mmCIF file of C-alpha atoms in Angstrom:
data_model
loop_
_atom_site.group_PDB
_atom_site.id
_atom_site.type_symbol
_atom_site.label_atom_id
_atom_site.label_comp_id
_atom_site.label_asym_id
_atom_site.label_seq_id
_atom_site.Cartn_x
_atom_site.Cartn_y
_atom_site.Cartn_z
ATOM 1 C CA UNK J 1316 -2.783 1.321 27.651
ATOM 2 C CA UNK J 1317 0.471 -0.887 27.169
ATOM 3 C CA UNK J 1318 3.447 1.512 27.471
ATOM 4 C CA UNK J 1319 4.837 0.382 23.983
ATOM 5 C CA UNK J 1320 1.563 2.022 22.613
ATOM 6 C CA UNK J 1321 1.851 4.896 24.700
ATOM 7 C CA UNK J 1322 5.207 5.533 23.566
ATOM 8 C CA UNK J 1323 4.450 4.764 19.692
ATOM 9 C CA UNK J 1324 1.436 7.569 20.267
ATOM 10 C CA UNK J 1325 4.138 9.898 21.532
ATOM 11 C CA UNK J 1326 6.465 9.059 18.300
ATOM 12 C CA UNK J 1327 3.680 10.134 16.251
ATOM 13 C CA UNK J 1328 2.738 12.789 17.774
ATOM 14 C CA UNK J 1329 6.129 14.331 17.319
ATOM 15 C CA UNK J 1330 5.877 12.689 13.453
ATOM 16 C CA UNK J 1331 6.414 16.082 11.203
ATOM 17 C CA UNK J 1332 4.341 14.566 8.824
ATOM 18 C CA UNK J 1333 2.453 14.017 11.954
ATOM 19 C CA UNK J 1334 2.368 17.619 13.474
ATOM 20 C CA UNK J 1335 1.771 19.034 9.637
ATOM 21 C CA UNK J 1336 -1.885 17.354 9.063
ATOM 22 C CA UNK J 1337 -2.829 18.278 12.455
ATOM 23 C CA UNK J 1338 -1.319 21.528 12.870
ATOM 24 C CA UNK J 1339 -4.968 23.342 12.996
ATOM 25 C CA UNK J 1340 -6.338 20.638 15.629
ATOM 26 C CA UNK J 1341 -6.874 20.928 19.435
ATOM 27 C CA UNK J 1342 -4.227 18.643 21.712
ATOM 28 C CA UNK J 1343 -6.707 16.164 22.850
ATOM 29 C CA UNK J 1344 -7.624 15.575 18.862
ATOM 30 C CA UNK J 1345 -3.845 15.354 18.118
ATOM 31 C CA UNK J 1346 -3.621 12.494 20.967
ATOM 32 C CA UNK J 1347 -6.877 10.662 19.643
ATOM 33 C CA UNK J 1348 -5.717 10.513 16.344
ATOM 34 C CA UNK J 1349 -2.306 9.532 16.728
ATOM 35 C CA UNK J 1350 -3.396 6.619 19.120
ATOM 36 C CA UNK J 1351 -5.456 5.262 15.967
ATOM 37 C CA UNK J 1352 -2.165 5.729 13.886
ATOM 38 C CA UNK J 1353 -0.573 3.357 16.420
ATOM 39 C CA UNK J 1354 -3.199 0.953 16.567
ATOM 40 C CA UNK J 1355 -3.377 0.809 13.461
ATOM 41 C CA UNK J 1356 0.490 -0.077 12.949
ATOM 42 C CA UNK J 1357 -0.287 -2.850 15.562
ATOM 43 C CA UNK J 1358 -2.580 -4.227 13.484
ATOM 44 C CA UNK J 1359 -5.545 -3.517 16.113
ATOM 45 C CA UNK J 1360 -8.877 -2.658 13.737
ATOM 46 C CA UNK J 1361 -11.553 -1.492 15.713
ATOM 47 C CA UNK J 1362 -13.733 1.330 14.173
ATOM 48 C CA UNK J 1363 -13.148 5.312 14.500
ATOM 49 C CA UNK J 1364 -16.196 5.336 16.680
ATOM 50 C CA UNK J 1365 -14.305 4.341 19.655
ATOM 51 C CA UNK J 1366 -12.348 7.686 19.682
ATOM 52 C CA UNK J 1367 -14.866 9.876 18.070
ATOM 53 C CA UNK J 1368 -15.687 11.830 20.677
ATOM 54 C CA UNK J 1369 -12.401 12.750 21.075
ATOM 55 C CA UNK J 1370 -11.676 14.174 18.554
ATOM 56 C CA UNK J 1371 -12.983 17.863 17.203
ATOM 57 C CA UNK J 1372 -13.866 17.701 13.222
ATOM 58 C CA UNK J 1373 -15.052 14.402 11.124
ATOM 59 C CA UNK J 1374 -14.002 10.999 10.814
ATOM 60 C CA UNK J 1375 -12.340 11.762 7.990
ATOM 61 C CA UNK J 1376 -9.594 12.673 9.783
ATOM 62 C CA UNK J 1377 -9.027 9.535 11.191
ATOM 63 C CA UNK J 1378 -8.257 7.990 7.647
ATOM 64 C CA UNK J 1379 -6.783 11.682 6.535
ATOM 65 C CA UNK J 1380 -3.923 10.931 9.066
ATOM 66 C CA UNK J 1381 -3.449 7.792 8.451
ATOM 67 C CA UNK J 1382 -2.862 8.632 4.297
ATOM 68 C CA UNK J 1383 -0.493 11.155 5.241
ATOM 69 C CA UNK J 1384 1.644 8.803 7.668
ATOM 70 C CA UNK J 1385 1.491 5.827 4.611
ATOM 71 C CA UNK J 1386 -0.400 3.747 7.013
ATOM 72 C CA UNK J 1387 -3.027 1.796 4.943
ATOM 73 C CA UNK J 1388 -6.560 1.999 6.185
ATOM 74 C CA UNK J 1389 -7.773 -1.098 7.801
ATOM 75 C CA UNK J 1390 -9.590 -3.240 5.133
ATOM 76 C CA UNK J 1391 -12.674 -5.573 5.817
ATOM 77 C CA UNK J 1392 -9.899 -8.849 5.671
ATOM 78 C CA UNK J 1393 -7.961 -6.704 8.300
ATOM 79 C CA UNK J 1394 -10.578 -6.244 10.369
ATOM 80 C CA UNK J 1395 -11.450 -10.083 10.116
ATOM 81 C CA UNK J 1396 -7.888 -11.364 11.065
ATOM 82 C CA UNK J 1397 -8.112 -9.039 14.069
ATOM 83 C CA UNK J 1398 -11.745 -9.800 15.280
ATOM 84 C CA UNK J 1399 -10.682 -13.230 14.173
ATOM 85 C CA UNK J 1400 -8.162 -13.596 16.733
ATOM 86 C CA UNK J 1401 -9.372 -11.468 19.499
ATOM 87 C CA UNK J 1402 -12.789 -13.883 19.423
ATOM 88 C CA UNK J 1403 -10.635 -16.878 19.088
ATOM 89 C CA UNK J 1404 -13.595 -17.635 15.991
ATOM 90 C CA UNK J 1405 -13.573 -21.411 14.402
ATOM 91 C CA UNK J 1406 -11.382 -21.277 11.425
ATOM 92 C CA UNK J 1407 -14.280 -23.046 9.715
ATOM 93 C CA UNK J 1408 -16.480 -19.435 10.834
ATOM 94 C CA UNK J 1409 -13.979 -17.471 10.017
ATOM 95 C CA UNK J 1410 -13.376 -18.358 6.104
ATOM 96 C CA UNK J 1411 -16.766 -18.396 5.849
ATOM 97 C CA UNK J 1412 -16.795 -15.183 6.658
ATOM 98 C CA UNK J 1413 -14.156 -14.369 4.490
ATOM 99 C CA UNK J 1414 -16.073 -15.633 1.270
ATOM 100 C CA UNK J 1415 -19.136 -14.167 2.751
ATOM 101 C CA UNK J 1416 -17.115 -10.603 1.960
ATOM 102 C CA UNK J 1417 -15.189 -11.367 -1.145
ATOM 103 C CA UNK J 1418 -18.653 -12.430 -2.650
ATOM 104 C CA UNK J 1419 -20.243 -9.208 -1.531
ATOM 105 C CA UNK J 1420 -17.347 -6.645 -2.881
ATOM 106 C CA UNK J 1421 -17.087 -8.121 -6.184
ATOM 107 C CA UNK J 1422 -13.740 -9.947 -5.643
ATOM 108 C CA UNK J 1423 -15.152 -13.313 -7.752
ATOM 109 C CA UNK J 1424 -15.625 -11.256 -11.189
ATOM 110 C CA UNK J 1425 -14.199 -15.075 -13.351
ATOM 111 C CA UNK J 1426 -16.023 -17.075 -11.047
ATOM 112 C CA UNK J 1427 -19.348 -17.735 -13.349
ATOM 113 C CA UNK J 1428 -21.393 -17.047 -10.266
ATOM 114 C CA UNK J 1429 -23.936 -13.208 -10.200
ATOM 115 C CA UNK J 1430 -22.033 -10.630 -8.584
ATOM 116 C CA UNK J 1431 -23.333 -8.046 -6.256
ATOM 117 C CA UNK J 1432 -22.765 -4.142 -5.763
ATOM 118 C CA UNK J 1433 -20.214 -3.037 -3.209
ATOM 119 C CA UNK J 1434 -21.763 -2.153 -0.045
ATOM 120 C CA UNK J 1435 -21.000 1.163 -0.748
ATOM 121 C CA UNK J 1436 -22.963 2.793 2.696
ATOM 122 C CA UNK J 1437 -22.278 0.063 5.201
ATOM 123 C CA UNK J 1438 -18.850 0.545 7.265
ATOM 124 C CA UNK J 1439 -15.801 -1.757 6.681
ATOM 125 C CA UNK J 1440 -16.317 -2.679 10.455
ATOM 126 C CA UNK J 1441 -20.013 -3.115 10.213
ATOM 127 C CA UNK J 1442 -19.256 -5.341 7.001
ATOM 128 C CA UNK J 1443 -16.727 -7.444 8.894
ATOM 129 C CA UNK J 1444 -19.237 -7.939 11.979
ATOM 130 C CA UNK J 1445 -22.453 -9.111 9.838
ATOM 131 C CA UNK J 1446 -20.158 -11.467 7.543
ATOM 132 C CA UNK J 1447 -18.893 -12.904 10.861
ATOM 133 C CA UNK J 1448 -22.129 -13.283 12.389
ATOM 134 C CA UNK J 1449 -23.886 -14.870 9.475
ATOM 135 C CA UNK J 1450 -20.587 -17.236 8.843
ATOM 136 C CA UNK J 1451 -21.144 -17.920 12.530
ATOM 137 C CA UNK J 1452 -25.370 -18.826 12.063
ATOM 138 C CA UNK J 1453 -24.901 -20.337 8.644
ATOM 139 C CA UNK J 1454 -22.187 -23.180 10.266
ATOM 140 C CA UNK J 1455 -24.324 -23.821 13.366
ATOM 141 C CA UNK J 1456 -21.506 -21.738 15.527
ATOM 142 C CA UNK J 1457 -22.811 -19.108 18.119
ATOM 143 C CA UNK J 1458 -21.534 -15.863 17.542
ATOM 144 C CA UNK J 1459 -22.965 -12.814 19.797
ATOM 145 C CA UNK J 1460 -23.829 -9.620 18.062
ATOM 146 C CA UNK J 1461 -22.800 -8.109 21.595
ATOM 147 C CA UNK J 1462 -19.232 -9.408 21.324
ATOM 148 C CA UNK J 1463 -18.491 -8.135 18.000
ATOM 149 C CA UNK J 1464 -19.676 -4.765 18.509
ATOM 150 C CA UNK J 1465 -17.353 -4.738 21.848
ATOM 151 C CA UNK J 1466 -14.354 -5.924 19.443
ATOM 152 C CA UNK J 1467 -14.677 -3.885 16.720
ATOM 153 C CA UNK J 1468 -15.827 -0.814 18.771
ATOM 154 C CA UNK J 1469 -19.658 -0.655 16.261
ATOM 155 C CA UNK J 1470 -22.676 -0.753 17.861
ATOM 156 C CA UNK J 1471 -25.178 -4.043 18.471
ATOM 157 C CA UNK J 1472 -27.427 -1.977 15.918
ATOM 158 C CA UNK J 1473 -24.718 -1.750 13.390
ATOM 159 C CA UNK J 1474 -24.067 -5.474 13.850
ATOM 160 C CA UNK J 1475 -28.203 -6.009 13.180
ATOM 161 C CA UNK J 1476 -28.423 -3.640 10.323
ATOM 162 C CA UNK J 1477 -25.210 -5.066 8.993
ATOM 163 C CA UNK J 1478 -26.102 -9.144 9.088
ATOM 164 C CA UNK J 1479 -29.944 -7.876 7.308
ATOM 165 C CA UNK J 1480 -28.163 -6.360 4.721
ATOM 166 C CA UNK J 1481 -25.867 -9.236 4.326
ATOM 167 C CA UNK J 1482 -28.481 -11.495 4.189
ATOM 168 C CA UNK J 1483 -30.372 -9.489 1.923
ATOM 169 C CA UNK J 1484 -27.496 -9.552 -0.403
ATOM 170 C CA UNK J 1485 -26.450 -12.959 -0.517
ATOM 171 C CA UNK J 1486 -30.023 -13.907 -0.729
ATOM 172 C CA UNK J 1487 -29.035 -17.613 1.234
ATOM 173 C CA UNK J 1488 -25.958 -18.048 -0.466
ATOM 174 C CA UNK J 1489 -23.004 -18.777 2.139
ATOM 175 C CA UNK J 1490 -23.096 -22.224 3.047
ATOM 176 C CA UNK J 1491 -19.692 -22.302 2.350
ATOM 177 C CA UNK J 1492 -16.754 -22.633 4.678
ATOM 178 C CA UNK J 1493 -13.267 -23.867 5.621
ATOM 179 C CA UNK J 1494 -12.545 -26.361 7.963
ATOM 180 C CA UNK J 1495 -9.736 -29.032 9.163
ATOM 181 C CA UNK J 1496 -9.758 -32.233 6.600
ATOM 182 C CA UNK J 1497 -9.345 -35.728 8.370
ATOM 183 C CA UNK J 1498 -6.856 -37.677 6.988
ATOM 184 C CA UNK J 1499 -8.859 -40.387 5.382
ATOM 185 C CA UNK J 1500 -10.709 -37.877 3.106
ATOM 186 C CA UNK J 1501 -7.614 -37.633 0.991
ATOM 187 C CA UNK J 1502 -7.139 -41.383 0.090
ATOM 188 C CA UNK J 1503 -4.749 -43.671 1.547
ATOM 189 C CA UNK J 1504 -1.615 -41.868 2.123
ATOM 190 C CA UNK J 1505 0.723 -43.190 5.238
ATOM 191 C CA UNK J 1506 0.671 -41.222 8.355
ATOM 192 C CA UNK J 1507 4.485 -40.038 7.831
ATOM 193 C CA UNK J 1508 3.184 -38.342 4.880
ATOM 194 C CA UNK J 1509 1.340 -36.261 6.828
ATOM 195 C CA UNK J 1510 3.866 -35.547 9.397
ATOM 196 C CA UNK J 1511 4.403 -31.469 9.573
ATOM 197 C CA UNK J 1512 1.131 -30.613 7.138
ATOM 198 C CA UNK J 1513 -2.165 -29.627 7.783
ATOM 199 C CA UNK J 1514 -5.061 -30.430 5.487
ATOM 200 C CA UNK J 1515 -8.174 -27.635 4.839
ATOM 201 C CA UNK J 1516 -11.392 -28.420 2.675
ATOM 202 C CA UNK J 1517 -13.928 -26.238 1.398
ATOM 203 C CA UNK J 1518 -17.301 -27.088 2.466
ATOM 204 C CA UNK J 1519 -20.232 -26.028 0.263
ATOM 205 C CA UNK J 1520 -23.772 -26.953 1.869
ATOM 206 C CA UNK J 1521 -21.961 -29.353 3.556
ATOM 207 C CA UNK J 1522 -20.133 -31.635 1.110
ATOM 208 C CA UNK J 1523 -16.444 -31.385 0.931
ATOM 209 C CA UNK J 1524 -15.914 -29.926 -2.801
ATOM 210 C CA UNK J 1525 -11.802 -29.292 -2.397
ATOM 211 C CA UNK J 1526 -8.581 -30.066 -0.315
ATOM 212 C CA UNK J 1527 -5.968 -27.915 0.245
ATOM 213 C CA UNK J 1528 -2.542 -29.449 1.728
ATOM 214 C CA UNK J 1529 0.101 -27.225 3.461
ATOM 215 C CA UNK J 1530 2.794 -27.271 5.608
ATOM 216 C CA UNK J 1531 2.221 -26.200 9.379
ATOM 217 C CA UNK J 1532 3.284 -22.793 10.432
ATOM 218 C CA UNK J 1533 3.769 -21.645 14.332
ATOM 219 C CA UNK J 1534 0.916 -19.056 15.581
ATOM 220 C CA UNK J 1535 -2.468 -19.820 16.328
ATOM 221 C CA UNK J 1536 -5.524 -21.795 14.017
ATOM 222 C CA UNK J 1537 -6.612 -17.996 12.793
ATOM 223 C CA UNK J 1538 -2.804 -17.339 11.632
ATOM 224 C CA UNK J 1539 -2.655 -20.675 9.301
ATOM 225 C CA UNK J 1540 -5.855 -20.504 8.292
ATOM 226 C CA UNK J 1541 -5.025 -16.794 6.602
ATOM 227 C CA UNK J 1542 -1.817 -17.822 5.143
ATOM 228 C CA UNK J 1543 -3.295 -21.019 3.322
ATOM 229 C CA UNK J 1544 -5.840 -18.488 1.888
ATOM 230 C CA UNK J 1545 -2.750 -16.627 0.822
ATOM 231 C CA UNK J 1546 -3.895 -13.776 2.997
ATOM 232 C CA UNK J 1547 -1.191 -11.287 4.040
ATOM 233 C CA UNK J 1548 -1.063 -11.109 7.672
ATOM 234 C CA UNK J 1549 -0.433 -7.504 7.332
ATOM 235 C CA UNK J 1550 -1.615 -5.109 4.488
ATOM 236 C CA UNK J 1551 -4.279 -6.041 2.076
ATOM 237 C CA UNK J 1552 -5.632 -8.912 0.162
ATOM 238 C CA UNK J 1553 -4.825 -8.921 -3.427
ATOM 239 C CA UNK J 1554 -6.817 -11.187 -5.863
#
């Protein structure tokens, strides 16, 4: 463990807000917890499971702590960015992803297109993991259900149960992605034009159907891709 973690565990373990939510827990729960909190604040989403048997009581406690610290529980988009850049995934794999989980929790309700029910029993993990997988089969990209469940700390079951029920869901529909636009897909404009911008199209079943022009940002592919998306880097996604 990098010592900056270990000493933001100890910080929180010293928290009073800290020491009042866990007053009635063992010491080895305390520590388990806390090392979420500080994960978490890291931006590092991996599931609960990975400390679980750790800790003495349910996994509600993991998010329990976390509400009483302020520390907002990690999200399916916060979960993406993470496995996201920890995978180094394609952008293109990646925002199809993305849409592969706004479409499934109701997040296009103007959109004209049939919504579907929140996935009200699957995991925010197991969510992200399927959505990536099937982004990953539906773009031709090879994505193993071993390495996501390794990233996000799920199991390869949870991965398989996840992408059916995805599937099932979306009945076919997520031929959609985002990828890098070539230059002469957006007319004849001269190459100082382009100098410092980065062009993104949305693909649907494999015809360009919109550009998107923006101004390069330093970080990785995964970092600009989420900010042209208007996705916060940290927190949630608000649409």
């Amino acid at each position: 463990m990098p010592m900056k973690l270990v000493d933001d565990v100890v910080e929180i373990l010293h928290n009073p807000a800290f020491r009042d939510v866990t007053r009635h827990l063992n010491h080895e729960t305390k520590v388990a917890l806390a090392t979420y909190v500080a994960l978490r604040r890291e931006n590092i989403c991996i599931s609960p499971r990975c400390l679980e048997g750790k800790v003495v009581g349910s996994r509600n406690l993991f998010t329990d702590t976390l509400r009483a610290l302020g520390v907002p529980s990690c999200e399916p988009f916060d979960y993406l960015l993470y496995v996201s850049k920890k995978m180094g995934l394609d952008p293109a794999v990646a925002g199809n992803a993305l849409w592969i989980i706004l479409k499934i929790l109701n997040r296009f309700p103007h959109s004209g297109s049939k919504t579907l029910q929140p996935a009200r029993s699957l995991s925010r993990s197991a969510l992200t993991a399927g959505a990536v997988y099937e982004a990953g089969y539906a773009k031709g990209v090879r994505v193993l259900m071993k390495d996501l469940a390794g990233a996000l700390c799920i199991s390869e079951v949870s991965v398989r149960n996840a992408t059916r029920y995805v599937r099932e869901r979306l009945g076919g529909e997520t031929r959609m992605w985002i990828e890098e636009a070539g230059r002469e897909e957006v007319g004849e404009v001269s190459a100082e034009a382009f100098e410092g911008l980065m062009l993104l199209k949305l693909v649907f079943h494999g015809e360009s159907r919109a550009i998107t022009v923006f101004k390069k940002s330093s970080g990785d592919e995964w970092v600009k891709l989420a900010r042209a998306l208007s996705i916060p880097i940290e927190g949630l996604v608000q649409l």
